[in-house]
Each structure stands twice: as structure tokens, then as C-alpha cells.
Amino acid sequence: MPNTIAVELRDVVKAFGSVVAVDNLSLSIPDGEFFSLLGPSGCGKTTTLRMIAGFEMPTSGEIDIAGEAQGYRPAHRRPVNTVFQHYALFPHMTVYDNVAFGLQMQKVDKSAIARRVAESLDLVQLNGMDKRRPKQLSGGQQQRVALARALINRPKVLLLDEPLGALDLKLRKEMQVELKTLQQEVGITFIYVTHDQEEALTMSDRIAVMDQGRVQQLGVPEDIYERPVSRFVADFIGETNFLHCMVMQTAPRGEVELAGGIRVPVSWIREGISPGSQALLSLRPEKINLFELSDTYPTGPDSAVVHGHVERLVYVGTDTHHTIKLDNGATVIARVQNFHVEEEPWEIGEEVIVQWDAAHARVFRE
Amino acid sequence: MSAARSSSEGRMRARLGPWALVIYGILAFAFLYLPIIIVVIFSFNDSRSTAQWSGFTMRWYQELMGDDQILLSLWNSLFVAVISTLIATVLGTLAALGLERYTFRGKLVVDSAFYLPIIIPDIAMAIMLLIFFNTSGIGFEPWRVSFLGTRLAVPYSVIIGHVAFNIAFVTVVVRARLASMDMTLEEAASDLYANSWQTFRRVTLPILMPGILGGALLAFTLSLDDFVITFFTSGAGFNTLPVRVFGMIKRGVTPEINAISTLMLLASFGLIVFSILSRRRSGSDEEAIQFGL
């Protein structure tokens, strides 16, 4: 049966004394999905993972794994395995014994263990390392041992708690690709906790952005980035410009007034914001187009146009960040890709036409 | 000129510095080891005199081996040390686990109480134990046992007394190890289907083992070495080696005492070597490196 549910959380609350770490969380994660819990530290993502693993018990609510209610079942009786942030490899055991541990506890017979350890080490490209101790391995290799140790048990769900956090940037990027490939290969549901938005965007099938114990937005990476539903999400994922505005009308099409009485069309206004109220327009820097006064630029009902002056230029290789002081006093940053190197760059103080499409402008509560 | 002089003074100081340090070092070591060396040398002295060298002999060692009283007190010492170390190590390790892992009402009081035997003077502890055994009326009857082919009669009070102060030391050493242990290792074990007992047996205990062994060796040494508490809790007619030596020394320092001291020195040295070797075998690599092995 395709699309069965691997993990389901219903109204899960976790309170530590008076601090509510996870606040009425409901999630449904289908089989085989790469699902990420993304948020700043203290948002409740790790607590959520620990409740699924069985290291913490929910204060209220229910957790099902593979259709079975877990209740107060302890960690060692749950069909999930965890890759820990600092790997938590057993320092007194060899790589072989680390990887074999789960099967030994399940009383699998010795020859089967030997075969599956070899397979698992093969899967993470650590053949021939079985007699080493964790201390003798590099960070990346320890990471792979931790993966092999978890995957060898063929869990219904693999839980990963910031597993790449301790690696350097280059290795982290390599491991991102490798993890994703591995996940597709083994077809196991991955629940991945991270505070790194780029990591979540590149690997996940779906992402839950968490803040203050609640899911702020749940969706595919493109949704999360292109169509954030709150100021928090827009701000936490990627970079964004926020402009103060007053909502003029919400239907049939959205329109807001920026400072200085400039009216611009918008594609989406958060539910519950009524005309006449103050709000925040969010706009990604790469969605802004810059034109010289003599250029022709898109006009029409779906195009927003504001005049301004170039205040600062920061060259960052792939693109250049233009800080533009708008004529109404606000400041925006526009990222322009360095497509033609021979093109004449903007000059500081030069007058510029700032244009964007209504489709990219989204309006949230202040 | 003054610049030249001050620079030559600087050179003087630079040359004097390391020499002063070397001399200081030699003096410090001499202070620590000269008495020991003298004891060792005079244990081979062919004379009753402990002040004048009159030639090499093994006579005193032969006399020791023939002295039933001394041998008996040696077996008593070893027996008390082995038994009290075993008991104190088990209890001390359990106490360390309890104090480090759980929070409970009155934990601070219990915690502080564990340090008491380390802090209070031996004599105070000895008197308290003596009063306890006297008033409770338990303890002074002997445990009759055959140990290494010798029949011993060891008062329970001595063993209980040694356990009482050894627990504290074992607890402190094991707790230090526990505190530095990564707690997620136990979570990892339970995540890999190990129940609490398996987690303890396969992960916690092996990782604590260097600490437990260290605590046990410390307890063993302290027990072997103890005079005051043994003296007060043993009742009449029971001697461990230190108590026996104290009895002998009242009649003056003899070459036999030098020989006993030398043998005890050798035993301590053996314990240290064993301790280092067992650390290395237990596979805690970082510690082996610390010891330069």
C-alpha cells in the first residue's frame, strides 16, 4: 500500500516545568519521505525528535510509528533509530562492534550480523575500517559509522539530529548530497532536524518550519522559500526585504500603499489583515529588477515601480548586492546576478528604477 | 655603558635561571627520595646499627620470612585490604551512579556526607567507629578464615571501618569519570534496542571501568596503609602490618623495619605499574597518551 503513514503526531505537547517546548503539534509524515524540522535553537525541533525516539515522553498527545501508538513505550522498543548530533559512537568498541550493536541486542545470529555489518559499511563506503576505534576516524568517517550503525537495523524511520553540524563546510555539502542519495537508495523515512535552512532546502521533500514550539509553515522547499506565510518564515529562510505598508484592498486583487503614498500591487495578503491596517511587505532581493531611467521597464497592473538611488554595491562573486535608497525613504537590497562581466556597473548615487512583479510581493502582519 | 652593563646582567640572569631551577629540582627530589633511599640501603646493612654501614646482607629479609608474627600481620593486612576494597568499590560505584544520575530529596546532605570521611581527621573517625562498635556491641568478634594457606581471625569491625572510609574515595574517583561521560552514549544504546541492564553492562560499565579500577587501587592502597582506624577498631591481639610495625618501633628502629618498608615500597611500585598497564589495556587511548605510553 503506497503512501502509508510512517510517523504521526497528534496534538503533542511537551512541557518542562512551566516552559512549553512543543505546543500542540500535529504532523503526518508518509513512508519514504525526507522530512525536515527546521528552526532556530529552542524552537522545539529537537524535543520533537526526542519524543519520536522515545527519549522524552509527551506531556499530552499521541505519537504513532508505522500505525502503532507508542504511548510510553521506551526507546529500546521503538522501531526507529537515531543519528546523534555528536554521533555518540561507543568509544570503547571497534567500528564493527558499534555497527553490530543493534543486531546483537536483537539477538540476531553471529554470521548474519557479520554479513550485514559488511553490507552496511559498504553502503557508507567504510570497508576495511571495521577494526578501528572511533577515535582513529575523521569527523566525516565517524558520521558514516553513526549512519551505518543506525541503518543496519532497517528501521521504519531514521531520526537525524543535526548530523552534519560538526563537519566543516565542504564536507557538509558533500554529505548533504550523499545523505539524500542514501535515503533514496534505502527508501527509509528520514526525519531530519536542522537549523541550517540551506541544508533543509536542498535535501528535504517537505519542511516544517518551527518556532516557539509550533509549526509556522509546512510545505515543499519551494513553497517555504517562495511563498512564506509569516514574517518569521520569510525572515528565517533566506534573505528578504521588509517594507512597511498600509493595506488598501485585499480583493479582487491585493494592493498596498508604501511610505510616500506609493501604491503597489501584491499577490498575497495574510488572512485576517483588513484594508486600512498597517502591514509588512516582503520581497526577496533576487526578485527585484533595476533599470536605468532611459530603459523601458515592465508596466501594467502587475508591476510595482519605485524610484531610488544606488547607495552601496557589494560584489559577492556570483552576484552583486545593490543597496537602494528609495525616494520614499525606505531601503531595499537587490541581488543582481553578474551575468555580463563587461556590462557597466551602477555608480553610487545614480538614479535607478526599482521594479518587481506583484507575484513576488507578500504581505504579513507587522 | 649602563646599557652594556644591564645587558650583561641580563645574560647573567639568563644563565643563572636554568641552573637555579635544576638545583631546586634536585633538592626537591632529594627531600622526597633521600629518606626512602636510606631506608632501602640500610635494610641491607650487615649490622644492628641503623647509623653505620658495615657491609651487605640479606639477613633481615630472611629473618622477616621466618617471623611468624610479621607474616601473620602481613596476611591480615592483605586480607583486610582485599575484602574492604571489593565491598567499597561496589558500594562506592553504586553511590556514584546514584548521586550523579538521580535527583532526590536531601541529595545535597547525602552528597556532603560522602565527603566527610575524606575531610575529617582519621583520629576522629577512628574514635567514632570505636564508640559505635562498643555501644552497638557488634563487630569485635573475629571472622575466622583461611587466606592464602594461613588461618586468620579478622575482626569484622576492622573491615567495616575500612569500608567506611574507602567508599568515599571510590565514590569521588568514579564520579569524576561519570561526570565526564557523554550521556548520549546511553541514549544511543537504548536507541539500539539495549534495555537498561544491557546499556549498563555494555556501555556505562566499560566506560567507567578505568575510574572504578582507579578508585579500587586507591582504596586498596589506603587500606593497606591505614594505621589509626585499624588500631582503634581492632580490639586486642589483632595486628595488621602497620600496627605491627608501630609496635616494633616502640623498641627502636631496627633493620627488620627497614626491610619491611622496602618491601612495602616495592609493592606500591608494583601497584602503580599495574595501574598504568590496566589503564592502557582498558583502551582509554587518551589516558594512555596522557601518561606518555
mmCIF file of N, CA, C and O in Angstrom, chain B residues 148-238:
data_model
loop_
_atom_site.group_PDB
_atom_site.id
_atom_site.type_symbol
_atom_site.label_atom_id
_atom_site.label_comp_id
_atom_site.label_asym_id
_atom_site.label_seq_id
_atom_site.Cartn_x
_atom_site.Cartn_y
_atom_site.Cartn_z
ATOM 1 N N LEU B 148 45.176 -17.622 51.774
ATOM 2 C CA LEU B 148 46.479 -17.972 51.203
ATOM 3 C C LEU B 148 47.216 -18.984 52.083
ATOM 4 O O LEU B 148 48.411 -18.872 52.350
ATOM 5 N N GLY B 149 46.434 -19.949 52.577
ATOM 6 C CA GLY B 149 47.037 -21.029 53.355
ATOM 7 C C GLY B 149 47.310 -20.688 54.806
ATOM 8 O O GLY B 149 47.858 -21.477 55.544
ATOM 9 N N THR B 150 46.924 -19.487 55.234
ATOM 10 C CA THR B 150 47.124 -19.108 56.633
ATOM 11 C C THR B 150 45.761 -18.935 57.304
ATOM 12 O O THR B 150 44.841 -18.393 56.702
ATOM 13 N N ARG B 151 45.670 -19.402 58.567
ATOM 14 C CA ARG B 151 44.404 -19.220 59.279
ATOM 15 C C ARG B 151 44.392 -17.854 59.929
ATOM 16 O O ARG B 151 45.276 -17.515 60.700
ATOM 17 N N LEU B 152 43.386 -17.056 59.581
ATOM 18 C CA LEU B 152 43.295 -15.697 60.121
ATOM 19 C C LEU B 152 42.060 -15.564 60.994
ATOM 20 O O LEU B 152 41.105 -16.327 60.858
ATOM 21 N N ALA B 153 42.111 -14.585 61.885
ATOM 22 C CA ALA B 153 40.940 -14.224 62.674
ATOM 23 C C ALA B 153 40.831 -12.708 62.638
ATOM 24 O O ALA B 153 41.494 -12.005 63.394
ATOM 25 N N VAL B 154 40.019 -12.220 61.694
ATOM 26 C CA VAL B 154 39.959 -10.782 61.441
ATOM 27 C C VAL B 154 38.670 -10.219 62.021
ATOM 28 O O VAL B 154 37.584 -10.659 61.630
ATOM 29 N N PRO B 155 38.755 -9.253 62.924
ATOM 30 C CA PRO B 155 37.522 -8.668 63.469
ATOM 31 C C PRO B 155 36.712 -7.988 62.352
ATOM 32 O O PRO B 155 37.276 -7.275 61.524
ATOM 33 N N TYR B 156 35.401 -8.224 62.364
ATOM 34 C CA TYR B 156 34.549 -7.565 61.364
ATOM 35 C C TYR B 156 34.663 -6.048 61.460
ATOM 36 O O TYR B 156 34.565 -5.333 60.477
ATOM 37 N N SER B 157 34.893 -5.571 62.703
ATOM 38 C CA SER B 157 34.949 -4.117 62.906
ATOM 39 C C SER B 157 36.032 -3.468 62.044
ATOM 40 O O SER B 157 35.829 -2.380 61.512
ATOM 41 N N VAL B 158 37.156 -4.148 61.875
ATOM 42 C CA VAL B 158 38.247 -3.570 61.073
ATOM 43 C C VAL B 158 37.806 -3.449 59.615
ATOM 44 O O VAL B 158 37.989 -2.409 58.963
ATOM 45 N N ILE B 159 37.191 -4.529 59.123
ATOM 46 C CA ILE B 159 36.751 -4.499 57.713
ATOM 47 C C ILE B 159 35.691 -3.425 57.511
ATOM 48 O O ILE B 159 35.764 -2.620 56.568
ATOM 49 N N ILE B 160 34.720 -3.369 58.447
ATOM 50 C CA ILE B 160 33.671 -2.354 58.334
ATOM 51 C C ILE B 160 34.285 -0.954 58.384
ATOM 52 O O ILE B 160 33.931 -0.074 57.601
ATOM 53 N N GLY B 161 35.232 -0.758 59.269
ATOM 54 C CA GLY B 161 35.903 0.539 59.386
ATOM 55 C C GLY B 161 36.590 0.939 58.085
ATOM 56 O O GLY B 161 36.459 2.066 57.620
ATOM 57 N N HIS B 162 37.296 0.004 57.492
ATOM 58 C CA HIS B 162 37.999 0.295 56.231
ATOM 59 C C HIS B 162 37.019 0.584 55.105
ATOM 60 O O HIS B 162 37.237 1.498 54.304
ATOM 61 N N VAL B 163 35.940 -0.215 55.049
ATOM 62 C CA VAL B 163 34.923 0.035 54.011
ATOM 63 C C VAL B 163 34.374 1.450 54.185
ATOM 64 O O VAL B 163 34.222 2.202 53.227
ATOM 65 N N ALA B 164 34.142 1.834 55.438
ATOM 66 C CA ALA B 164 33.522 3.127 55.718
ATOM 67 C C ALA B 164 34.329 4.284 55.146
ATOM 68 O O ALA B 164 33.761 5.212 54.593
ATOM 69 N N PHE B 165 35.662 4.229 55.281
ATOM 70 C CA PHE B 165 36.388 5.374 54.701
ATOM 71 C C PHE B 165 36.727 5.179 53.225
ATOM 72 O O PHE B 165 36.882 6.134 52.492
ATOM 73 N N ASN B 166 36.786 3.925 52.777
ATOM 74 C CA ASN B 166 37.119 3.686 51.358
ATOM 75 C C ASN B 166 35.998 4.042 50.395
ATOM 76 O O ASN B 166 36.255 4.468 49.276
ATOM 77 N N ILE B 167 34.740 3.856 50.842
ATOM 78 C CA ILE B 167 33.608 4.179 49.957
ATOM 79 C C ILE B 167 33.741 5.606 49.427
ATOM 80 O O ILE B 167 33.557 5.862 48.250
ATOM 81 N N ALA B 168 34.085 6.516 50.337
ATOM 82 C CA ALA B 168 34.165 7.922 49.957
ATOM 83 C C ALA B 168 35.165 8.131 48.819
ATOM 84 O O ALA B 168 34.864 8.830 47.848
ATOM 85 N N PHE B 169 36.324 7.501 48.938
ATOM 86 C CA PHE B 169 37.340 7.696 47.906
ATOM 87 C C PHE B 169 36.932 7.081 46.573
ATOM 88 O O PHE B 169 37.105 7.680 45.513
ATOM 89 N N VAL B 170 36.368 5.893 46.624
ATOM 90 C CA VAL B 170 35.902 5.255 45.390
ATOM 91 C C VAL B 170 34.829 6.137 44.739
ATOM 92 O O VAL B 170 34.865 6.401 43.533
ATOM 93 N N THR B 171 33.894 6.621 45.552
ATOM 94 C CA THR B 171 32.807 7.439 45.015
ATOM 95 C C THR B 171 33.338 8.677 44.306
ATOM 96 O O THR B 171 32.909 9.006 43.204
ATOM 97 N N VAL B 172 34.293 9.344 44.947
ATOM 98 C CA VAL B 172 34.840 10.565 44.345
ATOM 99 C C VAL B 172 35.495 10.268 42.994
ATOM 100 O O VAL B 172 35.258 10.962 42.007
ATOM 101 N N VAL B 173 36.288 9.211 42.939
ATOM 102 C CA VAL B 173 37.005 8.895 41.697
ATOM 103 C C VAL B 173 36.029 8.479 40.605
ATOM 104 O O VAL B 173 36.120 8.937 39.462
ATOM 105 N N VAL B 174 35.058 7.624 40.943
ATOM 106 C CA VAL B 174 34.111 7.146 39.925
ATOM 107 C C VAL B 174 33.215 8.298 39.441
ATOM 108 O O VAL B 174 32.896 8.400 38.266
ATOM 109 N N ARG B 175 32.845 9.186 40.360
ATOM 110 C CA ARG B 175 32.003 10.315 39.964
ATOM 111 C C ARG B 175 32.708 11.217 38.965
ATOM 112 O O ARG B 175 32.097 11.759 38.054
ATOM 113 N N ALA B 176 34.006 11.401 39.159
ATOM 114 C CA ALA B 176 34.758 12.241 38.226
ATOM 115 C C ALA B 176 34.668 11.655 36.820
ATOM 116 O O ALA B 176 34.454 12.361 35.839
ATOM 117 N N ARG B 177 34.786 10.332 36.743
ATOM 118 C CA ARG B 177 34.700 9.657 35.457
ATOM 119 C C ARG B 177 33.287 9.772 34.875
ATOM 120 O O ARG B 177 33.098 10.034 33.695
ATOM 121 N N LEU B 178 32.302 9.587 35.728
ATOM 122 C CA LEU B 178 30.904 9.664 35.294
ATOM 123 C C LEU B 178 30.566 11.049 34.761
ATOM 124 O O LEU B 178 29.867 11.198 33.765
ATOM 125 N N ALA B 179 31.059 12.065 35.473
ATOM 126 C CA ALA B 179 30.731 13.434 35.094
ATOM 127 C C ALA B 179 31.259 13.758 33.703
ATOM 128 O O ALA B 179 30.664 14.533 32.965
ATOM 129 N N SER B 180 32.384 13.130 33.332
ATOM 130 C CA SER B 180 32.961 13.425 32.029
ATOM 131 C C SER B 180 32.402 12.509 30.944
ATOM 132 O O SER B 180 32.757 12.623 29.779
ATOM 133 N N MET B 181 31.512 11.599 31.329
ATOM 134 C CA MET B 181 30.964 10.659 30.338
ATOM 135 C C MET B 181 29.823 11.303 29.559
ATOM 136 O O MET B 181 28.978 11.979 30.122
ATOM 137 N N ASP B 182 29.821 11.103 28.256
ATOM 138 C CA ASP B 182 28.789 11.641 27.391
ATOM 139 C C ASP B 182 27.480 10.867 27.605
ATOM 140 O O ASP B 182 27.398 9.681 27.313
ATOM 141 N N MET B 183 26.481 11.555 28.126
ATOM 142 C CA MET B 183 25.215 10.896 28.444
ATOM 143 C C MET B 183 24.495 10.355 27.211
ATOM 144 O O MET B 183 23.710 9.413 27.305
ATOM 145 N N THR B 184 24.737 10.975 26.048
ATOM 146 C CA THR B 184 24.025 10.493 24.862
ATOM 147 C C THR B 184 24.474 9.088 24.478
ATOM 148 O O THR B 184 23.776 8.416 23.721
ATOM 149 N N LEU B 185 25.631 8.629 25.023
ATOM 150 C CA LEU B 185 26.055 7.253 24.732
ATOM 151 C C LEU B 185 25.017 6.263 25.254
ATOM 152 O O LEU B 185 24.729 5.252 24.611
ATOM 153 N N GLU B 186 24.447 6.561 26.409
ATOM 154 C CA GLU B 186 23.421 5.669 26.964
ATOM 155 C C GLU B 186 22.132 5.756 26.151
ATOM 156 O O GLU B 186 21.448 4.755 25.943
ATOM 157 N N GLU B 187 21.835 6.969 25.696
ATOM 158 C CA GLU B 187 20.662 7.099 24.825
ATOM 159 C C GLU B 187 20.880 6.330 23.536
ATOM 160 O O GLU B 187 19.970 5.663 23.038
ATOM 161 N N ALA B 188 22.103 6.425 23.003
ATOM 162 C CA ALA B 188 22.409 5.707 21.764
ATOM 163 C C ALA B 188 22.207 4.210 21.970
ATOM 164 O O ALA B 188 21.644 3.526 21.117
ATOM 165 N N ALA B 189 22.644 3.700 23.118
ATOM 166 C CA ALA B 189 22.485 2.269 23.383
ATOM 167 C C ALA B 189 21.003 1.896 23.447
ATOM 168 O O ALA B 189 20.574 0.903 22.850
ATOM 169 N N SER B 190 20.211 2.704 24.138
ATOM 170 C CA SER B 190 18.792 2.358 24.246
ATOM 171 C C SER B 190 18.106 2.535 22.899
ATOM 172 O O SER B 190 17.160 1.818 22.568
ATOM 173 N N ASP B 191 18.598 3.467 22.099
ATOM 174 C CA ASP B 191 18.068 3.633 20.750
ATOM 175 C C ASP B 191 18.350 2.389 19.913
ATOM 176 O O ASP B 191 17.612 2.064 18.990
ATOM 177 N N LEU B 192 19.440 1.685 20.247
ATOM 178 C CA LEU B 192 19.822 0.464 19.522
ATOM 179 C C LEU B 192 19.337 -0.776 20.276
ATOM 180 O O LEU B 192 20.004 -1.794 20.319
ATOM 181 N N TYR B 193 18.184 -0.656 20.902
ATOM 182 C CA TYR B 193 17.434 -1.778 21.482
ATOM 183 C C TYR B 193 18.010 -2.362 22.765
ATOM 184 O O TYR B 193 17.602 -3.441 23.188
ATOM 185 N N ALA B 194 18.979 -1.705 23.397
ATOM 186 C CA ALA B 194 19.511 -2.233 24.649
ATOM 187 C C ALA B 194 18.617 -1.791 25.808
ATOM 188 O O ALA B 194 18.300 -0.608 25.911
ATOM 189 N N ASN B 195 18.193 -2.725 26.654
ATOM 190 C CA ASN B 195 17.422 -2.328 27.837
ATOM 191 C C ASN B 195 18.374 -1.740 28.879
ATOM 192 O O ASN B 195 19.581 -1.673 28.653
ATOM 193 N N SER B 196 17.832 -1.333 30.031
ATOM 194 C CA SER B 196 18.680 -0.601 30.990
ATOM 195 C C SER B 196 19.871 -1.431 31.439
ATOM 196 O O SER B 196 20.980 -0.929 31.557
ATOM 197 N N TRP B 197 19.627 -2.726 31.693
ATOM 198 C CA TRP B 197 20.718 -3.572 32.161
ATOM 199 C C TRP B 197 21.790 -3.723 31.084
ATOM 200 O O TRP B 197 22.987 -3.576 31.346
ATOM 201 N N GLN B 198 21.337 -3.989 29.842
ATOM 202 C CA GLN B 198 22.305 -4.143 28.746
ATOM 203 C C GLN B 198 23.082 -2.849 28.514
ATOM 204 O O GLN B 198 24.281 -2.877 28.233
ATOM 205 N N THR B 199 22.381 -1.719 28.632
ATOM 206 C CA THR B 199 23.053 -0.428 28.472
ATOM 207 C C THR B 199 24.138 -0.260 29.521
ATOM 208 O O THR B 199 25.262 0.146 29.235
ATOM 209 N N PHE B 200 23.804 -0.623 30.760
ATOM 210 C CA PHE B 200 24.782 -0.500 31.837
ATOM 211 C C PHE B 200 25.970 -1.434 31.613
ATOM 212 O O PHE B 200 27.127 -1.035 31.683
ATOM 213 N N ARG B 201 25.627 -2.682 31.276
ATOM 214 C CA ARG B 201 26.638 -3.725 31.145
ATOM 215 C C ARG B 201 27.569 -3.481 29.949
ATOM 216 O O ARG B 201 28.765 -3.677 30.040
ATOM 217 N N ARG B 202 27.003 -3.058 28.813
ATOM 218 C CA ARG B 202 27.776 -2.959 27.581
ATOM 219 C C ARG B 202 28.384 -1.583 27.345
ATOM 220 O O ARG B 202 29.359 -1.449 26.619
ATOM 221 N N VAL B 203 27.773 -0.544 27.915
ATOM 222 C CA VAL B 203 28.249 0.813 27.622
ATOM 223 C C VAL B 203 28.753 1.540 28.878
ATOM 224 O O VAL B 203 29.920 1.899 28.967
ATOM 225 N N THR B 204 27.861 1.707 29.862
ATOM 226 C CA THR B 204 28.238 2.517 31.026
ATOM 227 C C THR B 204 29.416 1.904 31.785
ATOM 228 O O THR B 204 30.423 2.568 32.038
ATOM 229 N N LEU B 205 29.283 0.623 32.128
ATOM 230 C CA LEU B 205 30.314 -0.024 32.948
ATOM 231 C C LEU B 205 31.694 -0.031 32.275
ATOM 232 O O LEU B 205 32.684 0.365 32.894
ATOM 233 N N PRO B 206 31.795 -0.444 30.994
ATOM 234 C CA PRO B 206 33.123 -0.418 30.371
ATOM 235 C C PRO B 206 33.739 0.981 30.327
ATOM 236 O O PRO B 206 34.948 1.130 30.484
ATOM 237 N N ILE B 207 32.889 1.988 30.126
ATOM 238 C CA ILE B 207 33.436 3.340 30.044
ATOM 239 C C ILE B 207 33.866 3.831 31.424
ATOM 240 O O ILE B 207 34.835 4.564 31.560
ATOM 241 N N LEU B 208 33.144 3.362 32.463
ATOM 242 C CA LEU B 208 33.519 3.754 33.827
ATOM 243 C C LEU B 208 34.702 2.972 34.361
ATOM 244 O O LEU B 208 35.314 3.347 35.359
ATOM 245 N N MET B 209 35.024 1.832 33.709
ATOM 246 C CA MET B 209 35.981 0.893 34.280
ATOM 247 C C MET B 209 37.316 1.514 34.705
ATOM 248 O O MET B 209 37.791 1.223 35.807
ATOM 249 N N PRO B 210 37.917 2.378 33.902
ATOM 250 C CA PRO B 210 39.173 2.986 34.373
ATOM 251 C C PRO B 210 38.988 3.730 35.692
ATOM 252 O O PRO B 210 39.851 3.664 36.575
ATOM 253 N N GLY B 211 37.854 4.416 35.831
ATOM 254 C CA GLY B 211 37.561 5.122 37.082
ATOM 255 C C GLY B 211 37.361 4.165 38.239
ATOM 256 O O GLY B 211 37.853 4.388 39.347
ATOM 257 N N ILE B 212 36.643 3.065 37.967
ATOM 258 C CA ILE B 212 36.384 2.081 39.017
ATOM 259 C C ILE B 212 37.688 1.426 39.457
ATOM 260 O O ILE B 212 37.957 1.282 40.659
ATOM 261 N N LEU B 213 38.526 1.055 38.492
ATOM 262 C CA LEU B 213 39.824 0.456 38.823
ATOM 263 C C LEU B 213 40.698 1.433 39.599
ATOM 264 O O LEU B 213 41.347 1.060 40.586
ATOM 265 N N GLY B 214 40.679 2.690 39.154
ATOM 266 C CA GLY B 214 41.456 3.719 39.844
ATOM 267 C C GLY B 214 40.991 3.867 41.286
ATOM 268 O O GLY B 214 41.810 3.921 42.210
ATOM 269 N N GLY B 215 39.674 3.902 41.463
ATOM 270 C CA GLY B 215 39.109 4.009 42.809
ATOM 271 C C GLY B 215 39.481 2.809 43.654
ATOM 272 O O GLY B 215 39.844 2.936 44.832
ATOM 273 N N ALA B 216 39.429 1.613 43.052
ATOM 274 C CA ALA B 216 39.743 0.389 43.779
ATOM 275 C C ALA B 216 41.210 0.371 44.212
ATOM 276 O O ALA B 216 41.536 0.009 45.347
ATOM 277 N N LEU B 217 42.092 0.796 43.305
ATOM 278 C CA LEU B 217 43.517 0.822 43.649
ATOM 279 C C LEU B 217 43.791 1.805 44.775
ATOM 280 O O LEU B 217 44.575 1.529 45.687
ATOM 281 N N LEU B 218 43.106 2.951 44.701
ATOM 282 C CA LEU B 218 43.262 3.943 45.755
ATOM 283 C C LEU B 218 42.787 3.365 47.081
ATOM 284 O O LEU B 218 43.472 3.475 48.112
ATOM 285 N N ALA B 219 41.633 2.713 47.046
ATOM 286 C CA ALA B 219 41.073 2.116 48.263
ATOM 287 C C ALA B 219 42.023 1.062 48.816
ATOM 288 O O ALA B 219 42.293 1.011 50.018
ATOM 289 N N PHE B 220 42.548 0.230 47.923
ATOM 290 C CA PHE B 220 43.452 -0.841 48.327
ATOM 291 C C PHE B 220 44.691 -0.271 49.018
ATOM 292 O O PHE B 220 45.103 -0.723 50.085
ATOM 293 N N THR B 221 45.256 0.758 48.409
ATOM 294 C CA THR B 221 46.454 1.378 48.969
ATOM 295 C C THR B 221 46.168 2.010 50.330
ATOM 296 O O THR B 221 46.926 1.858 51.281
ATOM 297 N N LEU B 222 45.045 2.746 50.396
ATOM 298 C CA LEU B 222 44.697 3.406 51.653
ATOM 299 C C LEU B 222 44.473 2.389 52.759
ATOM 300 O O LEU B 222 44.864 2.593 53.906
ATOM 301 N N SER B 223 43.828 1.283 52.385
ATOM 302 C CA SER B 223 43.531 0.252 53.358
ATOM 303 C C SER B 223 44.814 -0.408 53.859
ATOM 304 O O SER B 223 45.012 -0.604 55.054
ATOM 305 N N LEU B 224 45.710 -0.719 52.935
ATOM 306 C CA LEU B 224 46.983 -1.355 53.268
ATOM 307 C C LEU B 224 47.795 -0.453 54.194
ATOM 308 O O LEU B 224 48.531 -0.918 55.063
ATOM 309 N N ASP B 225 47.645 0.831 53.994
ATOM 310 C CA ASP B 225 48.452 1.847 54.625
ATOM 311 C C ASP B 225 47.905 2.266 55.981
ATOM 312 O O ASP B 225 48.610 2.859 56.785
ATOM 313 N N ASP B 226 46.629 1.963 56.217
ATOM 314 C CA ASP B 226 45.959 2.572 57.366
ATOM 315 C C ASP B 226 46.496 2.073 58.693
ATOM 316 O O ASP B 226 46.688 0.878 58.903
ATOM 317 N N PHE B 227 46.718 3.042 59.582
ATOM 318 C CA PHE B 227 47.120 2.667 60.936
ATOM 319 C C PHE B 227 46.044 3.047 61.963
ATOM 320 O O PHE B 227 45.573 2.214 62.738
ATOM 321 N N VAL B 228 45.647 4.310 61.930
ATOM 322 C CA VAL B 228 44.836 4.853 63.016
ATOM 323 C C VAL B 228 43.520 4.099 63.166
ATOM 324 O O VAL B 228 43.166 3.641 64.267
ATOM 325 N N ILE B 229 42.785 3.958 62.059
ATOM 326 C CA ILE B 229 41.462 3.342 62.159
ATOM 327 C C ILE B 229 41.578 1.864 62.542
ATOM 328 O O ILE B 229 40.814 1.360 63.366
ATOM 329 N N THR B 230 42.566 1.185 61.985
ATOM 330 C CA THR B 230 42.770 -0.221 62.336
ATOM 331 C C THR B 230 43.095 -0.365 63.825
ATOM 332 O O THR B 230 42.539 -1.214 64.527
ATOM 333 N N PHE B 231 43.988 0.504 64.267
ATOM 334 C CA PHE B 231 44.448 0.459 65.656
ATOM 335 C C PHE B 231 43.279 0.588 66.629
ATOM 336 O O PHE B 231 43.187 -0.122 67.625
ATOM 337 N N PHE B 232 42.346 1.502 66.309
ATOM 338 C CA PHE B 232 41.239 1.760 67.209
ATOM 339 C C PHE B 232 40.127 0.721 67.109
ATOM 340 O O PHE B 232 39.386 0.518 68.052
ATOM 341 N N THR B 233 39.954 0.119 65.933
ATOM 342 C CA THR B 233 38.804 -0.760 65.742
ATOM 343 C C THR B 233 39.142 -2.237 65.870
ATOM 344 O O THR B 233 38.265 -3.082 65.726
ATOM 345 N N SER B 234 40.413 -2.563 66.106
ATOM 346 C CA SER B 234 40.780 -3.975 66.032
ATOM 347 C C SER B 234 40.586 -4.735 67.350
ATOM 348 O O SER B 234 40.576 -5.950 67.349
ATOM 349 N N GLY B 235 40.433 -3.993 68.432
ATOM 350 C CA GLY B 235 40.376 -4.711 69.707
ATOM 351 C C GLY B 235 41.750 -5.270 70.054
ATOM 352 O O GLY B 235 42.751 -4.877 69.436
ATOM 353 N N ALA B 236 41.803 -6.213 70.982
ATOM 354 C CA ALA B 236 43.107 -6.704 71.415
ATOM 355 C C ALA B 236 43.604 -7.846 70.545
ATOM 356 O O ALA B 236 42.821 -8.617 70.018
ATOM 357 N N GLY B 237 44.897 -7.888 70.343
ATOM 358 C CA GLY B 237 45.524 -9.057 69.752
ATOM 359 C C GLY B 237 45.441 -9.186 68.245
ATOM 360 O O GLY B 237 45.837 -10.192 67.693
ATOM 361 N N PHE B 238 44.940 -8.147 67.561
ATOM 362 C CA PHE B 238 44.896 -8.220 66.099
ATOM 363 C C PHE B 238 45.826 -7.170 65.519
ATOM 364 O O PHE B 238 45.738 -5.994 65.844
#
